[in-house]
mmCIF file of C-alpha atoms in Angstrom:
data_model
loop_
_atom_site.group_PDB
_atom_site.id
_atom_site.type_symbol
_atom_site.label_atom_id
_atom_site.label_comp_id
_atom_site.label_asym_id
_atom_site.label_seq_id
_atom_site.Cartn_x
_atom_site.Cartn_y
_atom_site.Cartn_z
ATOM 1 C CA MET Q 1 69.313 113.294 103.699
ATOM 2 C CA SER Q 2 70.144 113.971 100.042
ATOM 3 C CA LYS Q 3 67.962 112.955 97.120
ATOM 4 C CA ILE Q 4 70.357 110.134 96.212
ATOM 5 C CA GLU Q 5 70.426 108.881 99.798
ATOM 6 C CA LYS Q 6 66.616 108.829 99.917
ATOM 7 C CA THR Q 7 66.486 106.876 96.654
ATOM 8 C CA ILE Q 8 69.003 104.332 97.905
ATOM 9 C CA ALA Q 9 67.113 103.970 101.201
ATOM 10 C CA ARG Q 10 63.849 103.262 99.341
ATOM 11 C CA GLN Q 11 65.483 100.624 97.137
ATOM 12 C CA LYS Q 12 67.189 99.089 100.159
ATOM 13 C CA GLN Q 13 63.776 98.630 101.740
ATOM 14 C CA LYS Q 14 62.388 97.017 98.573
ATOM 15 C CA ILE Q 15 65.315 94.613 98.443
ATOM 16 C CA ALA Q 16 64.858 93.740 102.119
ATOM 17 C CA GLU Q 17 61.233 92.911 101.311
ATOM 18 C CA GLY Q 18 62.284 90.650 98.455
ATOM 19 C CA GLN Q 19 61.164 93.008 95.682
ATOM 20 C CA PHE Q 20 64.345 92.439 93.719
ATOM 21 C CA TYR Q 21 62.979 92.946 90.218
ATOM 22 C CA GLU Q 22 61.233 96.191 91.123
ATOM 23 C CA ALA Q 23 64.340 97.592 92.821
ATOM 24 C CA HIS Q 24 66.553 96.594 89.911
ATOM 25 C CA GLN Q 25 64.299 98.222 87.311
ATOM 26 C CA GLN Q 26 63.771 101.408 89.302
ATOM 27 C CA LEU Q 27 67.490 101.814 89.844
ATOM 28 C CA ARG Q 28 68.080 101.546 86.098
ATOM 29 C CA VAL Q 29 65.339 104.031 85.271
ATOM 30 C CA ILE Q 30 66.471 106.603 87.814
ATOM 31 C CA THR Q 31 70.092 106.221 86.705
ATOM 32 C CA SER Q 32 69.054 106.807 83.099
ATOM 33 C CA ARG Q 33 67.390 110.083 84.112
ATOM 34 C CA TYR Q 34 70.584 111.331 85.730
ATOM 35 C CA LEU Q 35 72.565 110.477 82.616
ATOM 36 C CA LYS Q 36 70.069 112.179 80.289
ATOM 37 C CA ALA Q 37 70.091 115.394 82.319
ATOM 38 C CA THR Q 38 71.828 118.484 80.988
ATOM 39 C CA PRO Q 39 74.629 118.244 81.840
ATOM 40 C CA PRO Q 40 74.720 114.506 82.680
ATOM 41 C CA SER Q 41 75.177 113.797 86.377
ATOM 42 C CA HIS Q 42 77.741 111.022 86.260
ATOM 43 C CA ASP Q 43 78.537 111.279 89.965
ATOM 44 C CA SER Q 44 74.904 110.712 90.958
ATOM 45 C CA ALA Q 45 74.569 107.822 88.502
ATOM 46 C CA ILE Q 46 77.750 106.216 89.835
ATOM 47 C CA ASP Q 47 76.635 106.580 93.462
ATOM 48 C CA LEU Q 48 73.244 105.061 92.691
ATOM 49 C CA LEU Q 49 74.578 102.148 90.620
ATOM 50 C CA PHE Q 50 77.336 101.261 93.055
ATOM 51 C CA ASN Q 51 75.060 101.179 96.084
ATOM 52 C CA GLY Q 52 72.255 99.427 94.219
ATOM 53 C CA ALA Q 53 74.561 96.766 92.802
ATOM 54 C CA GLN Q 54 76.096 96.146 96.208
ATOM 55 C CA LEU Q 55 72.678 95.765 97.855
ATOM 56 C CA LEU Q 56 71.481 93.293 95.233
ATOM 57 C CA LEU Q 57 74.686 91.262 95.208
ATOM 58 C CA ASN Q 58 74.669 91.009 98.997
ATOM 59 C CA ALA Q 59 71.074 89.794 98.742
ATOM 60 C CA GLY Q 60 72.240 86.949 96.507
ATOM 61 C CA GLN Q 61 70.892 88.512 93.315
ATOM 62 C CA GLY Q 62 73.967 87.975 91.159
ATOM 63 C CA GLY Q 63 72.259 88.589 87.829
ATOM 64 C CA SER Q 64 70.573 91.862 88.787
ATOM 65 C CA GLY Q 65 73.506 93.079 90.848
ATOM 66 C CA GLY Q 66 75.923 92.137 88.095
ATOM 67 C CA ASP Q 67 73.826 94.011 85.552
ATOM 68 C CA LEU Q 68 74.033 97.196 87.608
ATOM 69 C CA GLY Q 69 77.768 96.617 88.047
ATOM 70 C CA LEU Q 70 78.173 96.419 84.269
ATOM 71 C CA TYR Q 71 76.069 99.561 83.933
ATOM 72 C CA LEU Q 72 78.447 101.256 86.377
ATOM 73 C CA ILE Q 73 81.459 100.371 84.219
ATOM 74 C CA ASP Q 74 79.590 101.671 81.182
ATOM 75 C CA VAL Q 75 79.103 104.982 82.996
ATOM 76 C CA TYR Q 76 82.811 104.989 83.856
ATOM 77 C CA ASN Q 77 83.667 104.599 80.180
ATOM 78 C CA ASN Q 78 81.151 107.138 78.864
ATOM 79 C CA GLY Q 79 82.122 109.630 81.542
ATOM 80 C CA ALA Q 80 85.867 109.044 80.980
ATOM 81 C CA ILE Q 81 86.279 108.292 84.685
ATOM 82 C CA THR Q 82 89.973 107.814 85.387
ATOM 83 C CA SER Q 83 91.336 104.946 87.447
ATOM 84 C CA ASP Q 84 92.121 105.998 91.002
ATOM 85 C CA ALA Q 85 91.703 104.576 94.489
ATOM 86 C CA GLN Q 86 88.020 105.504 94.663
ATOM 87 C CA SER Q 87 86.949 104.343 91.211
ATOM 88 C CA LYS Q 88 88.902 101.074 91.567
ATOM 89 C CA GLY Q 89 87.653 100.604 95.107
ATOM 90 C CA ARG Q 90 84.019 100.573 94.002
ATOM 91 C CA LEU Q 91 84.696 97.871 91.427
ATOM 92 C CA LEU Q 92 86.746 95.739 93.813
ATOM 93 C CA THR Q 93 84.007 95.997 96.427
ATOM 94 C CA LEU Q 94 81.432 94.759 93.928
ATOM 95 C CA LEU Q 95 83.744 92.038 92.636
ATOM 96 C CA ARG Q 96 84.076 90.617 96.145
ATOM 97 C CA CYS Q 97 80.282 90.633 96.535
ATOM 98 C CA PHE Q 98 79.558 88.329 93.589
ATOM 99 C CA PRO Q 99 78.224 84.930 94.661
ATOM 100 C CA PRO Q 100 80.536 82.039 93.692
ATOM 101 C CA GLY Q 101 79.785 80.717 90.238
ATOM 102 C CA GLU Q 102 77.726 83.724 89.156
ATOM 103 C CA PRO Q 103 78.049 83.831 85.308
ATOM 104 C CA THR Q 104 77.920 87.641 85.174
ATOM 105 C CA LYS Q 105 81.117 87.821 87.215
ATOM 106 C CA LYS Q 106 83.448 86.910 84.355
ATOM 107 C CA ARG Q 107 81.937 89.549 82.086
ATOM 108 C CA PHE Q 108 82.197 92.078 84.905
ATOM 109 C CA VAL Q 109 85.903 91.272 85.308
ATOM 110 C CA SER Q 110 86.477 91.522 81.552
ATOM 111 C CA GLU Q 111 84.722 94.906 81.313
ATOM 112 C CA MET Q 112 86.535 96.139 84.416
ATOM 113 C CA MET Q 113 89.909 95.310 82.854
ATOM 114 C CA GLY Q 114 88.906 96.989 79.599
ATOM 115 C CA TRP Q 115 88.040 100.200 81.433
ATOM 116 C CA SER Q 116 91.251 100.026 83.468
ATOM 117 C CA ALA Q 117 93.371 99.529 80.355
ATOM 118 C CA GLU Q 118 91.815 102.655 78.819
ATOM 119 C CA TYR Q 119 91.828 104.949 81.832
ATOM 120 C CA SER Q 120 94.925 103.933 83.812
ATOM 121 C CA ASP Q 121 98.659 103.855 83.187
ATOM 122 C CA TYR Q 122 98.563 100.090 82.583
ATOM 123 C CA PRO Q 123 97.790 98.987 78.990
ATOM 124 C CA ALA Q 124 97.006 95.456 80.190
ATOM 125 C CA GLY Q 125 94.870 96.620 83.108
ATOM 126 C CA ASP Q 126 95.675 97.668 86.656
ATOM 127 C CA PRO Q 127 97.784 95.027 88.498
ATOM 128 C CA GLU Q 128 95.734 95.387 91.685
ATOM 129 C CA LEU Q 129 92.541 94.594 89.801
ATOM 130 C CA HIS Q 130 94.210 91.587 88.172
ATOM 131 C CA HIS Q 131 95.504 90.357 91.527
ATOM 132 C CA VAL Q 132 92.142 90.484 93.281
ATOM 133 C CA ALA Q 133 90.345 88.897 90.317
ATOM 134 C CA GLY Q 134 92.962 86.143 90.120
ATOM 135 C CA GLN Q 135 92.799 85.517 93.849
ATOM 136 C CA LEU Q 136 89.014 85.183 93.791
ATOM 137 C CA PHE Q 137 89.076 82.866 90.774
ATOM 138 C CA ALA Q 138 91.702 80.720 92.505
ATOM 139 C CA GLU Q 139 89.580 80.482 95.648
ATOM 140 C CA GLU Q 140 86.560 79.447 93.578
ATOM 141 C CA GLY Q 141 88.387 76.669 91.744
ATOM 142 C CA GLU Q 142 88.749 78.500 88.420
ATOM 143 C CA PRO Q 143 92.458 77.890 87.713
ATOM 144 C CA TYR Q 144 92.584 79.030 84.097
ATOM 145 C CA ASP Q 145 90.995 82.399 84.841
ATOM 146 C CA ALA Q 146 93.176 82.738 87.929
ATOM 147 C CA GLU Q 147 96.318 82.152 85.848
ATOM 148 C CA ARG Q 148 95.400 84.786 83.279
ATOM 149 C CA HIS Q 149 94.982 87.486 85.896
ATOM 150 C CA LEU Q 150 97.698 86.591 88.386
ATOM 151 C CA ALA Q 151 100.301 86.705 85.611
ATOM 152 C CA LEU Q 152 99.493 90.419 85.287
ATOM 153 C CA GLY Q 153 99.056 91.124 88.985
ATOM 154 C CA THR Q 154 101.112 92.650 91.795
ATOM 155 C CA ARG Q 155 104.196 91.438 93.636
ATOM 156 C CA ASP Q 156 101.873 89.380 95.846
ATOM 157 C CA SER Q 157 100.567 87.509 92.801
ATOM 158 C CA ALA Q 158 103.692 85.411 92.230
ATOM 159 C CA PRO Q 159 103.399 83.358 95.446
ATOM 160 C CA LEU Q 160 99.661 82.982 94.895
ATOM 161 C CA LEU Q 161 100.054 81.708 91.338
ATOM 162 C CA THR Q 162 102.910 79.416 92.354
ATOM 163 C CA ASN Q 163 100.861 77.891 95.162
ATOM 164 C CA LEU Q 164 97.962 77.409 92.745
ATOM 165 C CA GLU Q 165 100.193 75.534 90.297
ATOM 166 C CA TYR Q 166 101.808 73.460 93.014
ATOM 167 C CA THR Q 167 98.444 72.473 94.478
ATOM 168 C CA TRP Q 168 97.329 71.460 91.011
ATOM 169 C CA TYR Q 169 100.583 69.556 90.444
ATOM 170 C CA SER Q 170 100.187 67.690 93.748
ATOM 171 C CA THR Q 171 97.322 65.692 92.202
ATOM 172 C CA ASP Q 172 99.549 64.535 89.332
ATOM 173 C CA GLU Q 173 102.667 62.416 88.881
ATOM 174 C CA PRO Q 174 105.968 63.707 90.374
ATOM 175 C CA HIS Q 175 107.714 63.885 86.980
ATOM 176 C CA THR Q 176 105.173 66.459 85.703
ATOM 177 C CA ALA Q 177 106.482 69.164 88.061
ATOM 178 C CA PRO Q 178 108.221 71.239 85.333
ATOM 179 C CA LEU Q 179 105.013 71.439 83.294
ATOM 180 C CA TYR Q 180 103.135 73.031 86.164
ATOM 181 C CA LEU Q 181 105.992 75.318 87.149
ATOM 182 C CA ALA Q 182 106.195 76.542 83.551
ATOM 183 C CA ARG Q 183 102.582 77.699 83.739
ATOM 184 C CA ALA Q 184 103.746 80.359 86.201
ATOM 185 C CA LEU Q 185 107.308 80.938 85.029
ATOM 186 C CA PHE Q 186 106.723 81.564 81.304
ATOM 187 C CA PRO Q 187 103.864 84.069 81.747
ATOM 188 C CA PHE Q 188 105.966 86.140 84.142
ATOM 189 C CA LEU Q 189 108.916 86.105 81.751
ATOM 190 C CA LEU Q 190 106.708 87.096 78.822
ATOM 191 C CA VAL Q 191 105.400 90.177 80.616
ATOM 192 C CA GLY Q 192 108.948 91.160 81.548
ATOM 193 C CA ASN Q 193 108.643 90.272 85.233
ATOM 194 C CA LEU Q 194 111.896 88.431 85.896
ATOM 195 C CA ARG Q 195 111.599 88.960 89.645
ATOM 196 C CA ALA Q 196 108.257 87.131 89.713
ATOM 197 C CA ALA Q 197 109.612 84.351 87.493
ATOM 198 C CA ASN Q 198 112.490 83.787 89.912
ATOM 199 C CA THR Q 199 110.102 83.886 92.869
ATOM 200 C CA ALA Q 200 107.901 81.272 91.230
ATOM 201 C CA PHE Q 201 110.872 78.982 90.580
ATOM 202 C CA LEU Q 202 112.260 79.278 94.108
ATOM 203 C CA LEU Q 203 108.907 78.744 95.829
ATOM 204 C CA PHE Q 204 107.903 75.815 93.631
ATOM 205 C CA THR Q 205 111.224 73.978 93.922
ATOM 206 C CA SER Q 206 111.381 74.591 97.677
ATOM 207 C CA LYS Q 207 108.003 72.924 98.075
ATOM 208 C CA LEU Q 208 109.087 70.154 95.739
ATOM 209 C CA SER Q 209 112.242 69.420 97.734
ATOM 210 C CA SER Q 210 110.456 69.407 101.085
ATOM 211 C CA LEU Q 211 107.452 67.345 100.020
ATOM 212 C CA HIS Q 212 109.239 64.970 97.608
ATOM 213 C CA PRO Q 213 112.592 64.167 99.226
ATOM 214 C CA ALA Q 214 112.949 61.193 96.864
ATOM 215 C CA LEU Q 215 113.502 63.679 94.025
ATOM 216 C CA ALA Q 216 117.078 64.225 95.064
ATOM 217 C CA ALA Q 217 118.590 67.589 94.168
ATOM 218 C CA GLN Q 218 122.252 68.483 93.818
ATOM 219 C CA GLN Q 219 123.622 71.956 94.494
ATOM 220 C CA ILE Q 220 126.137 73.073 91.885
ATOM 221 C CA SER Q 221 128.070 76.289 92.382
ATOM 222 C CA SER Q 222 130.818 78.256 90.730
ATOM 223 C CA SER Q 223 132.585 81.526 91.360
ATOM 224 C CA VAL Q 224 129.792 83.467 89.635
ATOM 225 C CA SER Q 225 126.588 81.513 90.240
ATOM 226 C CA GLU Q 226 124.942 78.480 91.754
ATOM 227 C CA ALA Q 227 122.060 76.232 90.753
ATOM 228 C CA ARG Q 228 120.040 73.324 92.081
ATOM 229 C CA VAL Q 229 120.010 70.342 89.711
ATOM 230 C CA TYR Q 230 117.412 67.560 89.665
ATOM 231 C CA PRO Q 231 118.885 64.511 87.898
ATOM 232 C CA SER Q 232 115.462 62.919 87.395
ATOM 233 C CA LEU Q 233 113.758 66.105 86.134
ATOM 234 C CA PRO Q 234 115.692 67.451 83.138
ATOM 235 C CA LEU Q 235 113.043 70.032 82.225
ATOM 236 C CA LEU Q 236 113.261 71.508 85.713
ATOM 237 C CA ASN Q 237 116.985 71.911 85.139
ATOM 238 C CA PHE Q 238 116.234 73.571 81.813
ATOM 239 C CA LEU Q 239 113.949 76.127 83.482
ATOM 240 C CA SER Q 240 116.584 76.828 86.137
ATOM 241 C CA LEU Q 241 119.288 77.419 83.534
ATOM 242 C CA LEU Q 242 116.887 79.434 81.385
ATOM 243 C CA LEU Q 243 116.444 81.899 84.241
ATOM 244 C CA LEU Q 244 120.213 82.058 84.614
ATOM 245 C CA ALA Q 245 120.621 82.797 80.902
ATOM 246 C CA VAL Q 246 118.001 85.564 81.099
ATOM 247 C CA GLN Q 247 119.703 87.144 84.098
ATOM 248 C CA ARG Q 248 123.051 87.116 82.302
ATOM 249 C CA GLY Q 249 121.612 88.134 78.938
ATOM 250 C CA SER Q 250 123.625 85.301 77.432
ATOM 251 C CA GLN Q 251 122.419 84.458 73.935
ATOM 252 C CA ASP Q 252 125.048 81.721 73.655
ATOM 253 C CA LEU Q 253 123.810 79.994 76.819
ATOM 254 C CA PHE Q 254 120.216 80.246 75.615
ATOM 255 C CA ARG Q 255 121.042 78.659 72.266
ATOM 256 C CA MET Q 256 123.070 75.943 73.970
ATOM 257 C CA LEU Q 257 120.184 75.135 76.299
ATOM 258 C CA GLN Q 258 117.721 74.928 73.437
ATOM 259 C CA GLN Q 259 119.986 72.545 71.573
ATOM 260 C CA HIS Q 260 120.868 70.388 74.590
ATOM 261 C CA TYR Q 261 117.262 69.986 75.780
ATOM 262 C CA LYS Q 262 115.615 70.016 72.355
ATOM 263 C CA GLN Q 263 114.675 66.333 72.338
ATOM 264 C CA VAL Q 264 113.275 66.154 75.863
ATOM 265 C CA ILE Q 265 111.307 69.374 75.345
ATOM 266 C CA MET Q 266 109.850 68.022 72.127
ATOM 267 C CA GLU Q 267 108.925 64.668 73.643
ATOM 268 C CA THR Q 268 107.493 66.021 76.888
ATOM 269 C CA THR Q 269 105.716 69.234 75.907
ATOM 270 C CA GLU Q 270 104.609 68.249 72.388
ATOM 271 C CA GLY Q 271 105.398 71.734 71.118
ATOM 272 C CA SER Q 272 103.395 73.634 73.732
ATOM 273 C CA TRP Q 273 106.490 75.566 74.900
ATOM 274 C CA ASP Q 274 107.633 76.550 71.406
ATOM 275 C CA ASP Q 275 105.914 79.939 71.154
ATOM 276 C CA ALA Q 276 106.889 80.950 74.680
ATOM 277 C CA LEU Q 277 110.546 80.069 74.058
ATOM 278 C CA GLN Q 278 110.540 81.947 70.746
ATOM 279 C CA HIS Q 279 109.282 85.068 72.471
ATOM 280 C CA VAL Q 280 111.763 84.669 75.334
ATOM 281 C CA GLY Q 281 114.514 84.462 72.719
ATOM 282 C CA GLU Q 282 113.309 87.652 71.074
ATOM 283 C CA MET Q 283 112.654 89.635 74.265
ATOM 284 C CA TYR Q 284 115.795 88.800 76.188
ATOM 285 C CA PHE Q 285 118.342 87.765 73.559
ATOM 286 C CA GLY Q 286 117.341 89.607 70.379
ATOM 287 C CA ILE Q 287 116.655 86.402 68.435
ATOM 288 C CA LYS Q 288 113.936 87.125 65.884
ATOM 289 C CA PRO Q 289 111.316 84.367 65.517
ATOM 290 C CA PRO Q 290 110.226 83.233 62.046
ATOM 291 C CA GLN Q 291 106.810 84.878 62.478
ATOM 292 C CA GLN Q 292 105.930 87.970 64.455
ATOM 293 C CA GLY Q 293 103.055 87.979 66.908
ATOM 294 C CA ASN Q 294 101.795 89.394 70.175
ATOM 295 C CA PRO Q 295 104.048 87.816 72.825
ATOM 296 C CA LEU Q 296 101.559 88.026 75.696
ATOM 297 C CA MET Q 297 98.511 86.849 73.757
ATOM 298 C CA ASP Q 298 100.380 84.073 71.953
ATOM 299 C CA MET Q 299 101.969 82.902 75.183
ATOM 300 C CA MET Q 300 98.629 82.777 76.989
ATOM 301 C CA ALA Q 301 97.026 80.914 74.109
ATOM 302 C CA GLY Q 302 99.816 78.359 74.255
ATOM 303 C CA MET Q 303 100.112 78.046 78.009
ATOM 304 C CA PHE Q 304 96.609 78.372 79.441
ATOM 305 C CA GLY Q 305 93.846 75.847 79.080
ATOM 306 C CA GLY Q 306 90.125 76.242 79.551
ATOM 307 C CA GLY Q 307 88.766 77.217 76.157
ATOM 308 C CA GLY Q 308 86.170 79.747 75.141
ATOM 309 C CA GLY Q 309 87.329 82.462 77.524
ATOM 310 C CA GLY Q 310 85.947 80.526 80.490
ATOM 311 C CA GLY Q 311 87.870 78.978 83.341
ATOM 312 C CA GLY Q 312 88.253 75.398 84.300
ATOM 313 C CA SER Q 313 86.766 74.074 87.514
ATOM 314 C CA LYS Q 314 88.089 71.678 90.080
ATOM 315 C CA THR Q 315 86.304 68.836 88.372
ATOM 316 C CA GLN Q 316 87.697 69.807 84.989
ATOM 317 C CA ARG Q 317 91.371 69.615 85.915
ATOM 318 C CA GLN Q 318 93.219 66.907 84.064
ATOM 319 C CA ARG Q 319 96.670 65.455 84.237
ATOM 320 C CA VAL Q 320 99.102 67.604 82.371
ATOM 321 C CA THR Q 321 101.195 66.268 79.525
ATOM 322 C CA GLY Q 322 101.651 69.803 78.218
ATOM 323 C CA PRO Q 323 99.715 73.078 78.615
ATOM 324 C CA GLU Q 324 96.587 73.293 76.510
ATOM 325 C CA ASN Q 325 95.506 75.839 73.890
ATOM 326 C CA PRO Q 326 92.473 77.869 74.979
ATOM 327 C CA ALA Q 327 90.883 81.024 73.756
ATOM 328 C CA VAL Q 328 91.961 84.138 75.624
ATOM 329 C CA ASP Q 329 89.722 86.764 77.123
#
């Protein structure tokens, strides 16, 4: 048995005996020694922190386990540990071990994404990390945090985010459907993921048609395209035609849509779609907005609610008259 294995075994015994504070402190002290060695032993520190954090989290010690998890990410950053299957796997394992509602979890996710953005090929963070974080937040009733991460996730994230929005919509009035759909569709468009935006639209409207047959839809087709029209939901028609305009790269169609639906958009969304539509116009049609900004950050600020970087809970969900304006992580 190696020295590290013996250390982990001793701390495992302490944790089993309920000596959580002692195990936590000893793990920090021993890790510090490895990092102060010449040269620093990052591998030993990582092995110790990962195993110690996992043991504490599984014992229900979210604060202590989360602290060691944050220490692990700090070692990743200081040691310039690149993002690969092993380094990501450790973090995902710990993320899944956090007890529901543990406050340290959100900071852990934020630090994890910061490391991934620096040491992977993804400036916004690794999609797999975003997907798992978003999935866990969705399962725990944290819709705003789930939205932020699923918008930057994998191909599997689009159905998950769409189902989240539809479940949320199902507690509201039928005519609010486009407002909830937009919370998935606009983020995907603003990160350049047209495939996911189309997936979100198709899944959401399919559910809508099957569960709300009274919202009659009409299929309109031509020699070059077809679309499903909802006479009672003009904003849903706008989103459908917006996707068509993006696929065609038709600036004329985009401008026509904005003009035709200007009044209903203004009355229904109270300006909450304005920034997203400006950035869509710039990204896909070369229409420069009056003021320049960061498309992703501005879009999230305009689309996602929750405030203060924290997520909403099941009890915090409110009827939607237009997406809210939160702070962004």
